[in-house]
Amino acid sequence: MQLARLDGMMEGLVRRQQHAIRDKEVGYESWAYMPVTFLVLYELNSNSEIGEIESAVTTEVQKEDPLRISRYPMAEETKCSALIKLTHDDLIVSHNTWTTYTEMLRVYKSFSFPHVQHSSIRSRQLSMSSYPGYFSSTDDWLIVRGWRVPSILA
């Protein structure tokens, strides 16, 4: 399914570039000739798992780094935190992503799946933060319509 999505994204990107070149859209020279391959899109969408896979298959022993930013190794390995507070009449949920300024270009995506029909499906709409070109969120939560709190994907 992921490969079919990537095929569709690649096809859409190529068509969009062709239309921009044909119509000579303002600023098209800066991006319409950019060589984007299927492999680039695949790597982009695998980005959130690559680190976990690498640490699981790496046998090399990590040396103690004297320039380590934190004396708490887990703080360097995680990228977000959440706060969940129960009050007398509400549940408050917040999320914070710890990344560099280079990752500030984020988008909010909403999906609707009206064609999905099954008795176990409670909602056909979901929303999440993400990045341009990604299918999923690299954060561990989604907002699902009809649910009172975000769904944690940890």
C-alpha atoms as a printed R data frame, in Angstrom:
    type eleno elety resid chain resno       x      y       z
1   ATOM     1    CA   MET     A     1   0.000  0.000   0.000
2   ATOM     2    CA   GLN     A     2   2.858  2.381   0.835
3   ATOM     3    CA   LEU     A     3   4.470  1.772  -2.558
4   ATOM     4    CA   ALA     A     4   1.158  2.452  -4.335
5   ATOM     5    CA   ARG     A     5   0.866  5.740  -2.428
6   ATOM     6    CA   LEU     A     6   4.404  6.670  -3.427
7   ATOM     7    CA   ASP     A     7   3.612  5.845  -7.061
8   ATOM     8    CA   GLY     A     8   0.618  8.170  -6.881
9   ATOM     9    CA   MET     A     9   2.626 10.926  -5.237
10  ATOM    10    CA   MET     A    10   5.380 10.591  -7.852
11  ATOM    11    CA   GLU     A    11   2.842 10.725 -10.683
12  ATOM    12    CA   GLY     A    12   1.192 13.798  -9.155
13  ATOM    13    CA   LEU     A    13   4.523 15.559  -8.697
14  ATOM    14    CA   VAL     A    14   5.588 14.891 -12.295
15  ATOM    15    CA   ARG     A    15   2.237 16.159 -13.628
16  ATOM    16    CA   ARG     A    16   2.441 19.257 -11.439
17  ATOM    17    CA   GLN     A    17   5.951 20.012 -12.694
18  ATOM    18    CA   GLN     A    18   4.830 19.543 -16.319
19  ATOM    19    CA   HIS     A    19   1.865 21.906 -15.847
20  ATOM    20    CA   ALA     A    20   4.066 24.534 -14.178
21  ATOM    21    CA   ILE     A    21   6.563 24.409 -17.042
22  ATOM    22    CA   ARG     A    22   3.828 24.464 -19.698
23  ATOM    23    CA   ASP     A    23   1.988 27.397 -18.081
24  ATOM    24    CA   LYS     A    24   5.208 29.199 -17.098
25  ATOM    25    CA   GLU     A    25   3.944 29.767 -13.564
26  ATOM    26    CA   VAL     A    26   5.606 32.502 -11.545
27  ATOM    27    CA   GLY     A    27   8.736 31.090  -9.902
28  ATOM    28    CA   TYR     A    28   8.438 27.694 -11.593
29  ATOM    29    CA   GLU     A    29  12.119 27.695 -12.574
30  ATOM    30    CA   SER     A    30  13.134 27.242  -8.944
31  ATOM    31    CA   TRP     A    31  11.305 23.949  -8.431
32  ATOM    32    CA   ALA     A    32   9.761 22.554 -11.618
33  ATOM    33    CA   TYR     A    33  13.069 21.214 -12.934
34  ATOM    34    CA   MET     A    34  14.092 19.749  -9.574
35  ATOM    35    CA   PRO     A    35  14.998 16.081 -10.112
36  ATOM    36    CA   VAL     A    36  12.837 14.150  -7.650
37  ATOM    37    CA   THR     A    37  13.026 10.395  -7.944
38  ATOM    38    CA   PHE     A    38  10.930  7.611  -6.486
39  ATOM    39    CA   LEU     A    39  13.859  6.758  -4.200
40  ATOM    40    CA   VAL     A    40  13.920 10.321  -2.807
41  ATOM    41    CA   LEU     A    41  10.213 10.106  -1.927
42  ATOM    42    CA   TYR     A    42  10.728  6.649  -0.414
43  ATOM    43    CA   GLU     A    43  13.611  7.886   1.744
44  ATOM    44    CA   LEU     A    44  11.618 10.932   2.821
45  ATOM    45    CA   ASN     A    45   8.688  8.797   3.947
46  ATOM    46    CA   SER     A    46  11.011  6.337   5.714
47  ATOM    47    CA   ASN     A    47  12.736  9.110   7.636
48  ATOM    48    CA   SER     A    48  10.917  8.596  10.923
49  ATOM    49    CA   GLU     A    49  11.809  4.880  11.068
50  ATOM    50    CA   ILE     A    50  15.401  4.976   9.801
51  ATOM    51    CA   GLY     A    51  16.924  5.916  13.177
52  ATOM    52    CA   GLU     A    52  15.058  3.184  15.021
53  ATOM    53    CA   ILE     A    53  15.990  0.575  12.418
54  ATOM    54    CA   GLU     A    54  19.625  1.695  12.462
55  ATOM    55    CA   SER     A    55  19.873  1.454  16.252
56  ATOM    56    CA   ALA     A    56  18.221 -1.987  16.220
57  ATOM    57    CA   VAL     A    57  20.616 -3.483  13.658
58  ATOM    58    CA   THR     A    58  23.836 -1.677  14.631
59  ATOM    59    CA   THR     A    59  26.258 -3.837  16.588
60  ATOM    60    CA   GLU     A    60  28.856 -1.109  17.073
61  ATOM    61    CA   VAL     A    61  29.328 -0.063  20.696
62  ATOM    62    CA   GLN     A    62  28.690  3.649  21.174
63  ATOM    63    CA   LYS     A    63  31.610  5.443  22.818
64  ATOM    64    CA   GLU     A    64  31.045  8.053  25.497
65  ATOM    65    CA   ASP     A    65  31.108 11.440  23.762
66  ATOM    66    CA   PRO     A    66  32.760 14.189  25.845
67  ATOM    67    CA   LEU     A    67  30.808 16.795  23.857
68  ATOM    68    CA   ARG     A    68  27.446 15.206  24.661
69  ATOM    69    CA   ILE     A    69  24.749 17.867  24.959
70  ATOM    70    CA   SER     A    70  22.955 16.248  27.858
71  ATOM    71    CA   ARG     A    71  23.999 13.973  30.664
72  ATOM    72    CA   TYR     A    72  20.655 12.227  30.193
73  ATOM    73    CA   PRO     A    73  20.987  9.986  27.096
74  ATOM    74    CA   MET     A    74  17.247  9.426  26.770
75  ATOM    75    CA   ALA     A    75  16.726 13.166  26.292
76  ATOM    76    CA   GLU     A    76  18.882 12.957  23.173
77  ATOM    77    CA   GLU     A    77  17.034  9.936  21.794
78  ATOM    78    CA   THR     A    78  13.490 11.223  22.108
79  ATOM    79    CA   LYS     A    79  11.974 13.971  20.031
80  ATOM    80    CA   CYS     A    80   8.808 14.906  21.832
81  ATOM    81    CA   SER     A    81   6.953 15.070  25.092
82  ATOM    82    CA   ALA     A    82   3.319 15.085  26.099
83  ATOM    83    CA   LEU     A    83   1.382 16.416  29.042
84  ATOM    84    CA   ILE     A    84  -1.938 14.924  30.034
85  ATOM    85    CA   LYS     A    85  -3.828 16.520  32.909
86  ATOM    86    CA   LEU     A    86  -7.156 15.483  34.339
87  ATOM    87    CA   THR     A    87  -9.136 18.324  35.903
88  ATOM    88    CA   HIS     A    88 -12.449 18.064  37.718
89  ATOM    89    CA   ASP     A    89 -14.398 18.558  34.474
90  ATOM    90    CA   ASP     A    90 -11.986 18.136  31.561
91  ATOM    91    CA   LEU     A    91  -8.989 16.293  30.158
92  ATOM    92    CA   ILE     A    92  -6.211 18.555  28.868
93  ATOM    93    CA   VAL     A    93  -3.705 17.145  26.381
94  ATOM    94    CA   SER     A    94  -0.649 18.904  24.945
95  ATOM    95    CA   HIS     A    95   2.269 17.841  22.783
96  ATOM    96    CA   ASN     A    96   5.681 19.375  22.184
97  ATOM    97    CA   THR     A    97   8.163 18.378  19.489
98  ATOM    98    CA   TRP     A    98  11.862 18.926  20.207
99  ATOM    99    CA   THR     A    99  13.566 19.502  16.889
100 ATOM   100    CA   THR     A   100  15.741 22.031  15.127
101 ATOM   101    CA   TYR     A   101  14.528 25.124  13.322
102 ATOM   102    CA   THR     A   102  15.094 23.337  10.010
103 ATOM   103    CA   GLU     A   103  12.036 21.210  10.783
104 ATOM   104    CA   MET     A   104   9.672 24.101  11.436
105 ATOM   105    CA   LEU     A   105   7.958 23.879   8.051
106 ATOM   106    CA   ARG     A   106   5.034 21.743   9.156
107 ATOM   107    CA   VAL     A   107   1.592 21.283   7.735
108 ATOM   108    CA   TYR     A   108  -1.647 20.130   9.282
109 ATOM   109    CA   LYS     A   109  -3.286 17.339   7.302
110 ATOM   110    CA   SER     A   110  -6.875 16.152   7.488
111 ATOM   111    CA   PHE     A   111  -8.083 12.955   5.865
112 ATOM   112    CA   SER     A   112 -11.570 11.692   5.185
113 ATOM   113    CA   PHE     A   113 -12.310  8.070   4.287
114 ATOM   114    CA   PRO     A   114 -16.031  7.946   3.455
115 ATOM   115    CA   HIS     A   115 -15.562  4.797   1.329
116 ATOM   116    CA   VAL     A   116 -14.351  2.732   4.308
117 ATOM   117    CA   GLN     A   117 -17.347  0.776   5.580
118 ATOM   118    CA   HIS     A   118 -16.878 -1.634   8.464
119 ATOM   119    CA   SER     A   119 -18.589 -2.060  11.817
120 ATOM   120    CA   SER     A   120 -15.262 -1.806  13.684
121 ATOM   121    CA   ILE     A   121 -14.479  1.644  12.224
122 ATOM   122    CA   ARG     A   122 -15.569  4.320  14.689
123 ATOM   123    CA   SER     A   123 -14.456  7.351  12.693
124 ATOM   124    CA   ARG     A   124 -13.682  8.037   9.047
125 ATOM   125    CA   GLN     A   125 -11.869 11.332   9.618
126 ATOM   126    CA   LEU     A   126  -8.490 12.057  11.168
127 ATOM   127    CA   SER     A   127  -6.044 14.954  11.402
128 ATOM   128    CA   MET     A   128  -2.346 15.172  12.185
129 ATOM   129    CA   SER     A   129   0.696 17.375  11.971
130 ATOM   130    CA   SER     A   130   3.149 16.379   9.271
131 ATOM   131    CA   TYR     A   131   5.617 17.644   6.692
132 ATOM   132    CA   PRO     A   132   5.170 18.325   2.969
133 ATOM   133    CA   GLY     A   133   5.758 15.098   1.038
134 ATOM   134    CA   TYR     A   134   5.075 12.804   3.995
135 ATOM   135    CA   PHE     A   135   2.107 10.440   4.093
136 ATOM   136    CA   SER     A   136   2.090 10.144   7.841
137 ATOM   137    CA   SER     A   137   2.956 12.112  10.918
138 ATOM   138    CA   THR     A   138   6.301 11.670  12.599
139 ATOM   139    CA   ASP     A   139   4.609 12.620  15.861
140 ATOM   140    CA   ASP     A   140   2.994  9.929  17.934
141 ATOM   141    CA   TRP     A   141  -0.552 11.246  17.935
142 ATOM   142    CA   LEU     A   142  -3.562 11.761  15.703
143 ATOM   143    CA   ILE     A   143  -6.801 13.612  16.229
144 ATOM   144    CA   VAL     A   144  -9.700 11.375  15.282
145 ATOM   145    CA   ARG     A   145 -13.152 12.898  14.857
146 ATOM   146    CA   GLY     A   146 -15.537 11.794  17.567
147 ATOM   147    CA   TRP     A   147 -12.809 10.883  20.065
148 ATOM   148    CA   ARG     A   148 -12.419 13.096  23.117
149 ATOM   149    CA   VAL     A   149  -8.604 12.989  23.219
150 ATOM   150    CA   PRO     A   150  -5.885 12.463  20.621
151 ATOM   151    CA   SER     A   151  -4.919  8.903  19.843
152 ATOM   152    CA   ILE     A   152  -1.401  8.176  21.052
153 ATOM   153    CA   LEU     A   153   0.467  5.921  18.616
154 ATOM   154    CA   ALA     A   154   3.437  5.067  20.824
